Coordinates of C-alpha atoms in Angstrom, one line a residue:
Chain A
M1 CA -9.3 8.4 -12.0
Q2 CA -7.0 11.2 -11.2
F3 CA -4.8 11.7 -8.1
H4 CA -2.8 14.7 -6.8
P5 CA 0.3 14.6 -4.7
I6 CA -0.1 15.4 -1.0
G7 CA 3.7 15.9 -0.5
I8 CA 7.2 15.1 -1.7
I9 CA 9.7 12.4 -0.6
H10 CA 13.3 13.6 0.0
T11 CA 16.0 11.0 -0.3
P12 CA 19.7 10.9 -1.2
Y13 CA 18.9 9.1 -4.5
T14 CA 18.8 11.0 -7.7
K15 CA 19.3 8.2 -10.3
H16 CA 18.8 4.8 -8.6
A17 CA 16.9 4.0 -5.4
P18 CA 18.2 0.7 -3.9
R19 CA 15.6 -1.7 -2.6
Q20 CA 15.7 -1.7 1.2
S21 CA 14.0 -2.6 4.3
I22 CA 13.3 -0.4 7.3
T23 CA 16.4 -1.6 9.1
E24 CA 18.8 -0.5 6.4
A25 CA 18.4 3.2 6.5
E26 CA 21.6 5.1 5.5
G27 CA 21.4 8.9 4.9
V28 CA 18.6 11.4 5.5
F29 CA 15.0 10.6 4.4
Y30 CA 12.0 12.8 5.0
I31 CA 8.7 13.7 3.6
S32 CA 7.4 17.3 3.3
I33 CA 3.7 17.3 3.3
D34 CA 1.9 20.1 1.4
P35 CA 0.9 22.6 4.1
A36 CA -2.7 22.3 2.8
N37 CA -2.7 18.7 4.1
E38 CA -0.9 19.3 7.4
Q39 CA -4.0 19.1 9.6
G40 CA -4.3 15.4 8.5
L41 CA -1.0 14.7 10.4
F42 CA -2.6 15.3 13.8
R43 CA -1.3 12.6 16.2
L44 CA 0.5 10.7 13.4
E45 CA 3.6 10.7 15.7
K46 CA 1.9 8.1 18.0
H47 CA 2.7 5.6 15.3
S48 CA 6.1 4.0 15.1
H49 CA 5.6 2.8 11.5
I50 CA 3.7 4.1 8.5
F51 CA 3.0 3.1 5.0
I52 CA 4.0 5.5 2.2
I53 CA 2.1 5.2 -1.0
Y54 CA 3.8 7.1 -3.8
W55 CA 3.9 7.8 -7.5
L56 CA 6.8 6.2 -9.3
D57 CA 7.0 9.3 -11.6
R58 CA 10.4 8.7 -13.1
Q59 CA 9.4 5.5 -14.9
T60 CA 9.8 5.9 -18.6
E61 CA 10.5 2.4 -19.8
P62 CA 7.7 0.2 -21.0
I63 CA 6.5 -2.5 -18.6
K64 CA 7.6 -6.1 -18.9
W65 CA 4.8 -8.6 -17.9
V66 CA 7.4 -11.1 -16.8
V67 CA 10.5 -10.0 -14.8
T68 CA 13.5 -11.7 -13.1
P69 CA 13.8 -10.4 -9.6
H70 CA 17.3 -9.3 -8.4
H71 CA 16.8 -11.0 -5.0
G72 CA 16.2 -14.4 -3.7
Q73 CA 15.5 -17.1 -6.3
A74 CA 16.1 -16.0 -9.8
A75 CA 13.1 -17.6 -11.5
P76 CA 11.1 -15.2 -13.7
V77 CA 7.8 -14.0 -12.2
G78 CA 4.9 -11.9 -13.4
L79 CA 5.2 -8.2 -12.5
F80 CA 2.4 -8.5 -10.0
A81 CA 4.5 -11.2 -8.2
S82 CA 7.4 -8.7 -8.0
R83 CA 8.0 -5.2 -6.7
T84 CA 9.4 -3.9 -9.9
P85 CA 8.7 -0.2 -10.4
L86 CA 7.6 -0.8 -14.0
R87 CA 3.8 -1.5 -13.4
P88 CA 0.6 -0.7 -15.2
N89 CA -0.1 1.8 -12.5
P90 CA 3.3 3.0 -11.2
I91 CA 2.4 3.1 -7.5
G92 CA 5.1 2.4 -4.9
L93 CA 4.4 1.1 -1.4
S94 CA 6.9 1.2 1.5
L95 CA 6.6 0.5 5.2
V96 CA 8.9 2.9 7.0
K97 CA 9.8 3.8 10.5
L98 CA 8.5 7.2 11.6
L99 CA 11.4 8.8 13.4
G100 CA 9.6 12.1 14.1
V101 CA 7.1 14.7 13.0
D102 CA 8.1 18.4 12.8
G103 CA 5.2 20.4 11.5
N104 CA 4.6 19.3 8.0
V105 CA 7.9 17.3 7.9
L106 CA 8.0 13.5 8.5
H107 CA 11.4 12.2 9.3
I108 CA 11.5 8.5 8.2
S109 CA 13.8 5.6 7.8
G110 CA 15.1 4.6 4.4
I111 CA 12.8 4.3 1.5
D112 CA 13.6 3.2 -2.1
A113 CA 12.2 6.3 -3.8
L114 CA 14.1 8.8 -5.9
D115 CA 14.5 12.3 -4.5
G116 CA 11.4 14.4 -5.3
T117 CA 9.0 11.5 -5.6
P118 CA 5.3 12.6 -5.2
V119 CA 3.4 11.1 -2.2
L120 CA -0.2 9.9 -2.8
D121 CA -1.1 8.8 0.7
I122 CA 0.2 8.1 4.2
K123 CA -1.4 5.3 6.3
P124 CA -0.6 4.2 9.9
Y125 CA 0.6 0.6 10.3
F126 CA -1.8 -1.4 12.4
K127 CA -0.5 -4.8 13.6
G128 CA -4.0 -6.3 13.5
L129 CA -4.6 -5.3 9.9
D130 CA -1.1 -5.3 8.3
S131 CA 0.8 -8.2 9.8
I132 CA 0.4 -11.9 9.1
P133 CA -0.7 -13.9 12.1
L134 CA 2.0 -16.3 12.9
K135 CA -0.3 -19.3 12.8
T136 CA -1.4 -18.6 9.2
S137 CA 2.0 -17.6 7.9
S138 CA 3.7 -19.9 5.4
P139 CA 7.3 -20.2 4.4
S140 CA 6.6 -18.3 1.1
G141 CA 5.1 -15.4 3.0
Chain B
M1 CA -1.3 11.7 -12.8
Q2 CA -3.9 9.3 -14.1
F3 CA -4.3 5.6 -13.3
H4 CA -6.4 2.9 -14.8
P5 CA -8.0 -0.1 -13.1
I6 CA -6.3 -3.5 -13.7
G7 CA -9.2 -5.5 -12.3
I8 CA -12.2 -5.5 -10.1
I9 CA -12.7 -6.7 -6.5
H10 CA -15.8 -8.9 -5.8
T11 CA -17.1 -8.9 -2.3
P12 CA -20.4 -9.5 -0.5
Y13 CA -20.6 -5.8 0.4
T14 CA -22.8 -3.4 -1.6
K15 CA -23.3 -0.6 0.9
H16 CA -20.9 -0.9 3.8
A17 CA -17.6 -2.7 3.9
P18 CA -16.6 -3.7 7.5
R19 CA -13.1 -3.1 8.6
Q20 CA -11.4 -6.5 8.9
S21 CA -8.1 -8.4 9.2
I22 CA -7.1 -11.4 7.1
T23 CA -8.2 -13.8 9.9
E24 CA -11.9 -12.6 9.8
A25 CA -13.0 -13.6 6.3
E26 CA -16.6 -14.5 6.0
G27 CA -18.2 -14.9 2.6
V28 CA -16.6 -15.1 -0.9
F29 CA -14.0 -12.6 -2.0
Y30 CA -12.2 -12.6 -5.3
I31 CA -10.5 -10.3 -7.8
S32 CA -11.0 -10.6 -11.5
I33 CA -8.0 -9.2 -13.3
D34 CA -8.5 -7.7 -16.7
P35 CA -7.3 -10.4 -19.2
A36 CA -5.0 -7.8 -20.7
N37 CA -3.0 -7.9 -17.4
E38 CA -3.2 -11.7 -16.8
Q39 CA 0.4 -12.3 -17.9
G40 CA 1.5 -10.2 -14.9
L41 CA 0.1 -12.9 -12.5
F42 CA 2.7 -15.5 -13.5
R43 CA 3.8 -17.4 -10.3
L44 CA 1.8 -15.1 -8.0
E45 CA 0.4 -18.3 -6.5
K46 CA 3.8 -18.8 -4.8
H47 CA 2.9 -16.1 -2.4
S48 CA 0.7 -16.8 0.6
H49 CA -0.2 -13.1 1.1
I50 CA -0.5 -10.1 -1.2
F51 CA -1.2 -6.4 -0.9
I52 CA -4.2 -5.0 -2.8
I53 CA -4.1 -1.3 -3.7
Y54 CA -7.5 -0.1 -4.8
W55 CA -9.5 2.9 -5.7
L56 CA -12.2 3.9 -3.1
D57 CA -14.5 4.9 -5.9
R58 CA -17.7 5.2 -4.0
Q59 CA -16.5 8.0 -1.7
T60 CA -18.7 11.0 -2.2
E61 CA -18.5 12.8 1.1
P62 CA -16.0 15.6 1.7
I63 CA -12.9 14.6 3.7
K64 CA -12.5 15.5 7.3
W65 CA -9.0 16.4 8.3
V66 CA -9.5 15.1 11.8
V67 CA -11.5 11.9 12.5
T68 CA -12.5 9.8 15.4
P69 CA -11.6 6.1 14.8
H70 CA -14.2 3.5 15.6
H71 CA -11.6 1.2 17.0
G72 CA -9.1 1.2 19.9
Q73 CA -8.8 4.5 21.8
A74 CA -11.4 7.0 20.8
A75 CA -9.1 10.1 20.6
P76 CA -9.5 12.1 17.4
V77 CA -6.6 11.8 15.0
G78 CA -5.7 13.3 11.6
L79 CA -6.9 11.4 8.6
F80 CA -3.3 10.3 7.8
A81 CA -3.2 8.7 11.2
S82 CA -6.3 6.7 10.4
R83 CA -7.5 4.3 7.8
T84 CA -10.6 6.3 7.0
P85 CA -11.7 5.9 3.3
L86 CA -12.2 9.7 3.1
R87 CA -8.7 10.8 2.0
P88 CA -7.3 13.4 -0.4
N89 CA -6.4 10.5 -2.7
P90 CA -9.0 7.8 -2.1
I91 CA -6.6 4.8 -2.2
G92 CA -7.3 1.7 -0.2
L93 CA -4.6 -0.7 1.0
S94 CA -5.3 -4.2 2.3
L95 CA -3.1 -7.2 3.1
V96 CA -5.0 -10.4 2.2
K97 CA -4.3 -14.1 2.1
L98 CA -4.1 -15.4 -1.4
L99 CA -6.2 -18.6 -1.4
G100 CA -5.7 -19.5 -5.0
V101 CA -5.2 -18.3 -8.6
D102 CA -7.5 -19.6 -11.3
G103 CA -6.5 -17.9 -14.6
N104 CA -7.3 -14.3 -14.2
V105 CA -9.2 -14.8 -10.9
L106 CA -7.5 -14.4 -7.5
H107 CA -9.4 -16.0 -4.6
I108 CA -8.6 -14.0 -1.5
S109 CA -9.5 -13.7 2.2
G110 CA -11.8 -10.9 3.4
I111 CA -11.2 -7.3 2.2
D112 CA -13.0 -4.2 3.4
A113 CA -13.9 -3.1 -0.1
L114 CA -17.3 -2.6 -1.7
D115 CA -18.3 -5.0 -4.5
G116 CA -17.1 -3.7 -7.8
T117 CA -14.2 -1.7 -6.4
P118 CA -11.5 -1.1 -9.1
V119 CA -8.0 -2.5 -8.4
L120 CA -4.9 -0.3 -9.1
D121 CA -2.1 -2.7 -8.2
I122 CA -1.3 -6.1 -6.7
K123 CA 2.0 -6.6 -4.8
P124 CA 3.5 -9.6 -3.2
Y125 CA 4.1 -9.4 0.6
F126 CA 7.8 -9.9 1.4
K127 CA 8.6 -10.4 5.1
G128 CA 11.9 -8.6 4.8
L129 CA 10.3 -5.5 3.4
D130 CA 6.8 -5.5 4.8
S131 CA 7.1 -6.6 8.4
I132 CA 8.4 -4.8 11.4
P133 CA 11.5 -6.5 12.9
L134 CA 10.6 -7.5 16.5
K135 CA 13.4 -5.6 18.0
T136 CA 12.4 -2.2 16.5
S137 CA 8.7 -2.7 17.1
S138 CA 7.1 -0.4 19.7
P139 CA 3.8 -0.8 21.6
S140 CA 2.2 1.7 19.3
G141 CA 3.3 -0.1 16.2

């Protein structure tokens, strides 16, 4: 299967993109959507949060099947149990706050992507689909 | 960019996959990971919920830039403001409950994917990255 970028992520990061949540934004982050795709942004601004699916295009190292996460407990885990960028399909996923839409430009909160990262898809966050109901949540979630 | 499936989603759906949240599972849903990727599943079972990123490979219709969602308010929105499967890059994203891991088989809660859908990536759900802090959440989120 072959995919094509729909836009580009702009961040302050040229060499290392620190892992971050949507509350930790520092600096200017935005996505420029290819004008050919701009119609697809109609009414996106009604959403406070969106998922960005992007291509981790700067990964050159070989993947490691078992990795040791930098956060939380230090026990080694399989790469599918981690968010390492070194994956069989180098696809990144981030939930960000949508700060505003200006034509084909999406102003967003912080995202752990390098400047110039190609975007594959944008999806609105829906609480009913994308959040864990409190009663089914477990401590490991 | 080119991606390759890491596994296959098995669902009861052959023609139409109903939109659903993780609380609405009916039927048997599982993912068989290609044995070549099985090492990457190490300790995945510690996670109660995972994201599945998959290739919407049965989409043959042309995309529509503006769509009318079947749910909620009926106002037309751009395709990036919807979860329509007809997208420039036909990538699906679902948060599911991980019911168990049995070798290279992941037993999961319901997912709106057709039987035989190729999987591109599996990522653990981390509350700190993937949920909206209550104080920043808005009614539209």
